[in-house]
mmCIF file of C-alpha atoms in Angstrom:
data_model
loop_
_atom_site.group_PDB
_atom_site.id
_atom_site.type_symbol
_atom_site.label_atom_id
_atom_site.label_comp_id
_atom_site.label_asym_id
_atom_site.label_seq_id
_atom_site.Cartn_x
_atom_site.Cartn_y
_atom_site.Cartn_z
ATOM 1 C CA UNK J 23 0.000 0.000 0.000
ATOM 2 C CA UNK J 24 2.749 2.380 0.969
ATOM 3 C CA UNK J 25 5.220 1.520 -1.948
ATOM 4 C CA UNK J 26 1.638 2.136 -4.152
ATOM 5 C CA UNK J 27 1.623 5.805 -2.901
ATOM 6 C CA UNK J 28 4.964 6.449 -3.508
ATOM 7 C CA UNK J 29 4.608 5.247 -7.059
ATOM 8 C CA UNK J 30 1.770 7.637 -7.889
ATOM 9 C CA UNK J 31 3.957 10.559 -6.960
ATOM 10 C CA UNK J 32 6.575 9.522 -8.750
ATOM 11 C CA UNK J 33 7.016 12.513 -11.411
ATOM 12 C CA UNK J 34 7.231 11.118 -15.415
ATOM 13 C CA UNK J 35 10.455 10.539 -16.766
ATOM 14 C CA UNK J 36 12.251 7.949 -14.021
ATOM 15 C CA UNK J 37 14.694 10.518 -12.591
ATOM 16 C CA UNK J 38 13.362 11.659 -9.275
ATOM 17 C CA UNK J 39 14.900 10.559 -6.180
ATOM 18 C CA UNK J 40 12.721 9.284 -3.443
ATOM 19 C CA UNK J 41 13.812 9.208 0.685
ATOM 20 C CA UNK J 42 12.571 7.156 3.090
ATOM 21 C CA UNK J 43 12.740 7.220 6.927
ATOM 22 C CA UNK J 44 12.574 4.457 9.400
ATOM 23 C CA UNK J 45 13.377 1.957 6.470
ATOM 24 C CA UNK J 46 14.405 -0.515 7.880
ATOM 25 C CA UNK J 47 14.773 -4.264 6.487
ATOM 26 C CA UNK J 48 12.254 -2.617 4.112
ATOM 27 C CA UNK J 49 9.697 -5.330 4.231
ATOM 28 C CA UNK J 50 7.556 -2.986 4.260
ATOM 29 C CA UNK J 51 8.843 -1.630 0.991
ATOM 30 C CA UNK J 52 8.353 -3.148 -2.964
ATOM 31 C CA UNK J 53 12.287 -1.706 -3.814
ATOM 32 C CA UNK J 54 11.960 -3.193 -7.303
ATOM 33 C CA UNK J 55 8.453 -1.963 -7.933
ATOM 34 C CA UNK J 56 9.952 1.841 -6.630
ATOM 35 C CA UNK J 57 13.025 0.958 -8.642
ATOM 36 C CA UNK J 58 10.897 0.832 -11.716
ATOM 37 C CA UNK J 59 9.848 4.339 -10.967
ATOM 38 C CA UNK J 60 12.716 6.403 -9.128
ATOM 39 C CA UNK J 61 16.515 6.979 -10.542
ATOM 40 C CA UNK J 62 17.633 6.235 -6.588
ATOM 41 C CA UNK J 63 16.113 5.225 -3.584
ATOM 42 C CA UNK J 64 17.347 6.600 -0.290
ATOM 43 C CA UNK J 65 16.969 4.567 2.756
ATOM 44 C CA UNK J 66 18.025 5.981 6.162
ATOM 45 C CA UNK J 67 17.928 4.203 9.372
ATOM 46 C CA UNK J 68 19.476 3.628 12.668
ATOM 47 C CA UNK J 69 20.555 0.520 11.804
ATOM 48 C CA UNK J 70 22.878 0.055 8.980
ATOM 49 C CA UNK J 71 22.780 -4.307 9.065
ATOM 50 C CA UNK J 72 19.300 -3.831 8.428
ATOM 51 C CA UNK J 73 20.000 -1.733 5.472
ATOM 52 C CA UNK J 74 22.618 -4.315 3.845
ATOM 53 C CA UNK J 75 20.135 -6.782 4.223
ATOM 54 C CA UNK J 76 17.584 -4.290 2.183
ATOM 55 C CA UNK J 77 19.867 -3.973 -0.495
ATOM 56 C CA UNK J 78 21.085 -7.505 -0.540
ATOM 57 C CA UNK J 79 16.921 -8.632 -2.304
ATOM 58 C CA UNK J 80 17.646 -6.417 -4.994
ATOM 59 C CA UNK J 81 19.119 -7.253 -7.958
ATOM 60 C CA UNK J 82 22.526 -6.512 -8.452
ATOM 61 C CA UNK J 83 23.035 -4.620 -11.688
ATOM 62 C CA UNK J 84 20.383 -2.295 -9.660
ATOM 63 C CA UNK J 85 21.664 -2.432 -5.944
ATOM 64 C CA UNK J 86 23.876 0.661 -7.127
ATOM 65 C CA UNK J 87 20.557 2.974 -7.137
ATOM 66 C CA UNK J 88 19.457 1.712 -3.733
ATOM 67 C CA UNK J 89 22.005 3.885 -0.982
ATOM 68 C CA UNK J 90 21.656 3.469 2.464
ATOM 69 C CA UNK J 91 22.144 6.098 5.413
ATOM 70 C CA UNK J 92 23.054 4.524 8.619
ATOM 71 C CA UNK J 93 23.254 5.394 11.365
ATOM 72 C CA UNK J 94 20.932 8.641 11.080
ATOM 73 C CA UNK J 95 19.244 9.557 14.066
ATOM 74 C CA UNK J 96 16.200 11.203 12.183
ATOM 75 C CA UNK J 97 14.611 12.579 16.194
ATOM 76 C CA UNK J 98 17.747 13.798 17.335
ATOM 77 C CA UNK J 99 17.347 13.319 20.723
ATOM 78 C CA UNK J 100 18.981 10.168 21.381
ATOM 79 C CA UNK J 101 22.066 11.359 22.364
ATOM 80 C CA UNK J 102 20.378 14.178 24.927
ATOM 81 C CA UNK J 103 17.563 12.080 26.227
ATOM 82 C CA UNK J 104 19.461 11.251 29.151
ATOM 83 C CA UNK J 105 20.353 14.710 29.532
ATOM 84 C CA UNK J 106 16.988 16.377 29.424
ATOM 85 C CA UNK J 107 15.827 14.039 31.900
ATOM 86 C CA UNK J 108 18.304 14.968 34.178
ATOM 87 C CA UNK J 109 17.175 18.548 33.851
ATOM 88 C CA UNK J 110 20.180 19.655 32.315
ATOM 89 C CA UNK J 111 18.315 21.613 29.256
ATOM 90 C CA UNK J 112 17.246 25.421 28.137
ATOM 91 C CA UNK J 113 14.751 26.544 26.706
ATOM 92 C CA UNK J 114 16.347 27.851 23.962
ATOM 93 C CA UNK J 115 17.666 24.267 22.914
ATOM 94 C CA UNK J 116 15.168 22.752 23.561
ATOM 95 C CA UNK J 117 13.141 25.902 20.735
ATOM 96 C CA UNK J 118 15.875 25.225 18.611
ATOM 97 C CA UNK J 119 16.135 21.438 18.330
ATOM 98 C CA UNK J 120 13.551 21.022 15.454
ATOM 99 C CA UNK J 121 15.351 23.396 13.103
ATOM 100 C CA UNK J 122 18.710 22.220 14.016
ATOM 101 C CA UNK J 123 17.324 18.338 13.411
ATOM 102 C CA UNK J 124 15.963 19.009 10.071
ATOM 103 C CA UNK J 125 19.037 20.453 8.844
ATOM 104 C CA UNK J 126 21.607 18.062 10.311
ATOM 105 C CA UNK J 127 19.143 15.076 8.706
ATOM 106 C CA UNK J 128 18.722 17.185 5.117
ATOM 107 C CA UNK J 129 22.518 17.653 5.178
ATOM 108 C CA UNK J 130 23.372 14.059 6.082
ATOM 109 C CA UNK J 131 21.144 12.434 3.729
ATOM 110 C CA UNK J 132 21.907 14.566 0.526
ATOM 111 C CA UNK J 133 18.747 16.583 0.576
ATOM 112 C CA UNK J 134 16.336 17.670 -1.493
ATOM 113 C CA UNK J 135 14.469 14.698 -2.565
ATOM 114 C CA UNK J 136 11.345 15.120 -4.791
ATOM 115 C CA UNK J 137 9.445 12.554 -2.376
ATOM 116 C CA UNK J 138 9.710 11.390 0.827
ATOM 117 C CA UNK J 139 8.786 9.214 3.184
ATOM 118 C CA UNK J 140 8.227 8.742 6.732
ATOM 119 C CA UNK J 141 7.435 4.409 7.298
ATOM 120 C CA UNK J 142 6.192 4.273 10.714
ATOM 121 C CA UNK J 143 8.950 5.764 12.437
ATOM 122 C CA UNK J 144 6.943 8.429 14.155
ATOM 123 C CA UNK J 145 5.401 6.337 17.512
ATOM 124 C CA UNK J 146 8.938 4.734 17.445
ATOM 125 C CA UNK J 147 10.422 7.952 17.944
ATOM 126 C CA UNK J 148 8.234 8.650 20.427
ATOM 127 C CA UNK J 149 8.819 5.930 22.402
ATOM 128 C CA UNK J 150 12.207 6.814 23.373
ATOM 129 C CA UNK J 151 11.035 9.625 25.534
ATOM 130 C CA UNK J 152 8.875 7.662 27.585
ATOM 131 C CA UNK J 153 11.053 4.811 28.315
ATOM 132 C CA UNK J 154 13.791 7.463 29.255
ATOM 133 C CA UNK J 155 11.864 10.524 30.959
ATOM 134 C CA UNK J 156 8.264 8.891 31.877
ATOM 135 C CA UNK J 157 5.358 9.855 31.077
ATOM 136 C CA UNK J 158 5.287 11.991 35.050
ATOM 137 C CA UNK J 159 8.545 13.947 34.161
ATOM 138 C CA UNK J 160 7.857 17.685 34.111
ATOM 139 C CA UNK J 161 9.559 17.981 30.379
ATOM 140 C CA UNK J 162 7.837 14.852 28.735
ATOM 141 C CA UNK J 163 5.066 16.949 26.929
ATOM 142 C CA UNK J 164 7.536 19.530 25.931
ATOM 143 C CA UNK J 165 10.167 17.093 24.760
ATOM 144 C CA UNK J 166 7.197 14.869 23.177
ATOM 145 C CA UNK J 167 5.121 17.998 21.212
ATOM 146 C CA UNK J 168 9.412 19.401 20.320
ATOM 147 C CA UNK J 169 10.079 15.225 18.951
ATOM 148 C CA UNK J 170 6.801 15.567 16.814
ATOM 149 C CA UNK J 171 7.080 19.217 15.179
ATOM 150 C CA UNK J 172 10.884 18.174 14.669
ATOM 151 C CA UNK J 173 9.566 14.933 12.584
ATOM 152 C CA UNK J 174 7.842 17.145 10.184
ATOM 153 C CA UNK J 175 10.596 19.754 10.082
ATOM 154 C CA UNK J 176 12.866 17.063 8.970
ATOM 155 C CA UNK J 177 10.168 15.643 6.230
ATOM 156 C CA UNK J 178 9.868 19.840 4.608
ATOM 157 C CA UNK J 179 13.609 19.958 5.122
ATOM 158 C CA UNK J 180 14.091 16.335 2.466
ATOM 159 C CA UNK J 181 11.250 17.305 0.169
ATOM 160 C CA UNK J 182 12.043 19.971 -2.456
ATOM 161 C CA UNK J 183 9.569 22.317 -3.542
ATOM 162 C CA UNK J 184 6.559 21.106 -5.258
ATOM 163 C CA UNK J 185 7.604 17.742 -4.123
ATOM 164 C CA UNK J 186 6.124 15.177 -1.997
ATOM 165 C CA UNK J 187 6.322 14.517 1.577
ATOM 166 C CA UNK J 188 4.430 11.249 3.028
ATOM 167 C CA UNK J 189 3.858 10.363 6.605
ATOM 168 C CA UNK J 190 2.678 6.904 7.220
ATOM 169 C CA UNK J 191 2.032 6.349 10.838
ATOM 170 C CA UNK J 192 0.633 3.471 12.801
ATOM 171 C CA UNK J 193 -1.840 4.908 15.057
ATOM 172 C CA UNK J 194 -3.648 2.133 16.720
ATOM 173 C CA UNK J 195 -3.243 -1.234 17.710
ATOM 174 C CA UNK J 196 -5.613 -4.631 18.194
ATOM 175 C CA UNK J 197 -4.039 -4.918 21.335
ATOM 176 C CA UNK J 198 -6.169 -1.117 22.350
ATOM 177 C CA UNK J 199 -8.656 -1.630 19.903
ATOM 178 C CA UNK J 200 -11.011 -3.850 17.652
ATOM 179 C CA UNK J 201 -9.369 -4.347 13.964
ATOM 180 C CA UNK J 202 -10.172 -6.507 11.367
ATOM 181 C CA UNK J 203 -8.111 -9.815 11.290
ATOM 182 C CA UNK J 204 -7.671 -9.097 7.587
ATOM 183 C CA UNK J 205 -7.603 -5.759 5.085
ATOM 184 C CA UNK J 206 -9.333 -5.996 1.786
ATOM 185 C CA UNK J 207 -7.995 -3.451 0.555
ATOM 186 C CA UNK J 208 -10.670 -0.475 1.482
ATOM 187 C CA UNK J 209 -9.565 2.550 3.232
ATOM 188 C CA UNK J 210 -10.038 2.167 6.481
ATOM 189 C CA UNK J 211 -9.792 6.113 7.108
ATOM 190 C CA UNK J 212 -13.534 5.804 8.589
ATOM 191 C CA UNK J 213 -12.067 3.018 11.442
ATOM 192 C CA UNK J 214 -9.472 5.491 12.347
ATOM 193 C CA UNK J 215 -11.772 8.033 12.517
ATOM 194 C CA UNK J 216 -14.224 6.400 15.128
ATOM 195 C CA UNK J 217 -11.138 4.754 16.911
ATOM 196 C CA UNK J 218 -9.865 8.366 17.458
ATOM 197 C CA UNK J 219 -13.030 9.551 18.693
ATOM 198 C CA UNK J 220 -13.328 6.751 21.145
ATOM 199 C CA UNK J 221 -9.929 7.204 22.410
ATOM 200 C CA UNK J 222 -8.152 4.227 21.081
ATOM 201 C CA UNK J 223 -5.338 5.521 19.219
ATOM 202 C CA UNK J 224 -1.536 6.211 20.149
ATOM 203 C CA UNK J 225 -2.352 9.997 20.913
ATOM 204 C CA UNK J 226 1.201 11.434 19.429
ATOM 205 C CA UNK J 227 -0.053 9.957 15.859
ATOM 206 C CA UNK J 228 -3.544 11.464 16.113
ATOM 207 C CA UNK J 229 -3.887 13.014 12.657
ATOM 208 C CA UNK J 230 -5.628 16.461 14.081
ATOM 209 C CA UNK J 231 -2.794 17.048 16.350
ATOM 210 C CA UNK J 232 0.077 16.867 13.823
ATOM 211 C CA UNK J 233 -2.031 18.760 11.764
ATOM 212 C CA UNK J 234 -2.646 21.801 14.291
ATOM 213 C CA UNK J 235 1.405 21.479 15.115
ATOM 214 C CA UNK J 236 2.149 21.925 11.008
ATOM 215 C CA UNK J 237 -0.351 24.829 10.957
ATOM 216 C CA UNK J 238 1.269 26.434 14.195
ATOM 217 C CA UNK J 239 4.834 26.299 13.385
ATOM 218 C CA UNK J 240 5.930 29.169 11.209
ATOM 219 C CA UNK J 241 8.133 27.091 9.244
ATOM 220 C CA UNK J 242 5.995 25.180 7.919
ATOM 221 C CA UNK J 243 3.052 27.366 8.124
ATOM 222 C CA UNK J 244 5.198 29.331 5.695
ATOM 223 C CA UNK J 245 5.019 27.074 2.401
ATOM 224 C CA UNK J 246 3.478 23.854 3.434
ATOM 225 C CA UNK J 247 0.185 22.119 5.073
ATOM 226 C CA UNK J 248 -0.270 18.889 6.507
ATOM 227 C CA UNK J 249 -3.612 17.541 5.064
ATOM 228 C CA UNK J 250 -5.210 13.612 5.271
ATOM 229 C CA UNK J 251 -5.833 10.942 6.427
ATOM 230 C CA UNK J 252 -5.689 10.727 2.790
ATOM 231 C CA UNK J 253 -5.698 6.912 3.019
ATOM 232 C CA UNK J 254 -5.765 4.068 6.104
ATOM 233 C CA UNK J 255 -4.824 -0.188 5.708
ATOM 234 C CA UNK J 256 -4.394 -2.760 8.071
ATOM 235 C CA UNK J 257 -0.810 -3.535 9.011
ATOM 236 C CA UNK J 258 0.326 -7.406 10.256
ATOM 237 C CA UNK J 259 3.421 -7.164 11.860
ATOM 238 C CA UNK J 260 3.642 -11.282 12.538
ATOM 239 C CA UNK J 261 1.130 -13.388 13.356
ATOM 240 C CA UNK J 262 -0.388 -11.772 16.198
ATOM 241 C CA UNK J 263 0.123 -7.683 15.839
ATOM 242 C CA UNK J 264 -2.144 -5.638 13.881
ATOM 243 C CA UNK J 265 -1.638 -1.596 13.358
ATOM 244 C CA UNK J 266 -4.169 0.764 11.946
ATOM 245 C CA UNK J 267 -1.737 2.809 9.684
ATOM 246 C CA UNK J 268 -2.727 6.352 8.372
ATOM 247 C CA UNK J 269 -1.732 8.264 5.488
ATOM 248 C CA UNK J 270 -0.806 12.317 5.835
ATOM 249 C CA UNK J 271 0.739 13.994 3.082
ATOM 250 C CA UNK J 272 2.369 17.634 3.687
ATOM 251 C CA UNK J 273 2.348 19.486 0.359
ATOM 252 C CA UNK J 274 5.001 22.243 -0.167
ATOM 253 C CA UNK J 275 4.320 25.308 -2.271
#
């Protein structure tokens, strides 16, 4: 489903470059389907073996036009974490870490990109800060809400003007809610729209609230908007775990 998107916004022609975050093993990923489409693919990750093995399923005389970033720390924070929880932070760092993430990331990864992706990396991010602060620390909403606008700084920061910047998110689980044990295909953008309303999502994915962040940050209030869910599938992740994955695009002028 994902790999679909990203083929529709490929531009004509088979020489755009396309970037995407949280990659992974990229199992998630058709690379020879987006291969088909793209002049490179751009994987970044924390974890460079998992981006060997990526490359190793595709085809030699193309494994050239697959390059891996690793390790890229797309949030940031993981080096501070410890840090902020000790109290040992300013506010003006703490302003400043979004812009100074989404240039360190452009400027690692080779920046701009005419689309980009974002694979589920956001609630992983976002997990880091409540292992290490806890969810009762006096700075976890700050560093959470700074972790969130700093994801979408770094996703305008990749995408080039005009371009393409997607944000696929898993926002609920079966484990918190009631999914269907199998996805035929439909968007389920309606599901995540009552599971929201219930309650039953991971709140730091909730589709309103990133959107309200993009509209209040200047930067990207400036040339972009966050808009969706624009489309919502059923993600197995083994034979038990089932995500509700949303869609949000952020357009830039």
């Amino acid at each position: 489903r994902l790999t679909r998107h990203l083929v529709t916004r490929a531009p004509a022609g088979k020489t755009a470059r396309l970037c995407v975050l949280g990659a992974g093993n990229a199992h998630d990923l058709e690379l020879g389907t987006l291969l088909e489409h793209y002049a490179e693919v751009h994987l970044v990750d924390l974890d460079a073996g998992a981006l060997d093995r990526a490359r190793s399923r595709v085809p030699e005389a193309e494994a050239a036009r697959v390059v891996g970033h690793a390790p890229v720390d797309v949030s940031g924070a993981l080096d501070r974490l410890e840090r902020w929880a000790a109290g040992r932070i300013t506010l003006e760092e703490l302003m400043a870490h979004a812009g100074n993430t989404a240039r360190s990331v452009a400027q690692k990864v080779g920046a701009p990109f005419e689309v980009v992706a974002s694979a589920c990396l956001l609630t992983q991010i976002q997990r880091a800060p409540l292992f290490v602060l806890g969810d009762r620390h006096p700075l976890f909403e700050a560093v959470r809400h700074t972790l969130s606008v700093a994801h979408l700084r770094v996703l305008h920061a990749l995408v080039g003007p005009g371009g393409h910047a997607l944000l696929a998110t898993d926002i609920s689980a079966n484990k918190i809610a009631d999914l269907p044990d199998a996805d035929a295909g439909e968007d389920l953008s309606a599901l995540a729209a009552e599971l929201t309303k219930a309650g039953k999502i991971f709140q730091v994915a909730q589709p309103d609230l990133l959107k309200a962040m993009a509209k209040d940050d200047p930067v990207l209030a400036h040339d972009s908007t966050l808009e969706g869910p624009v489309d919502a599938w059923l993600w197995h992740n083994g034979p038990q775990d089932r995500f509700l994955v949303v869609l949000l695009e952020l357009h830039r002028a």
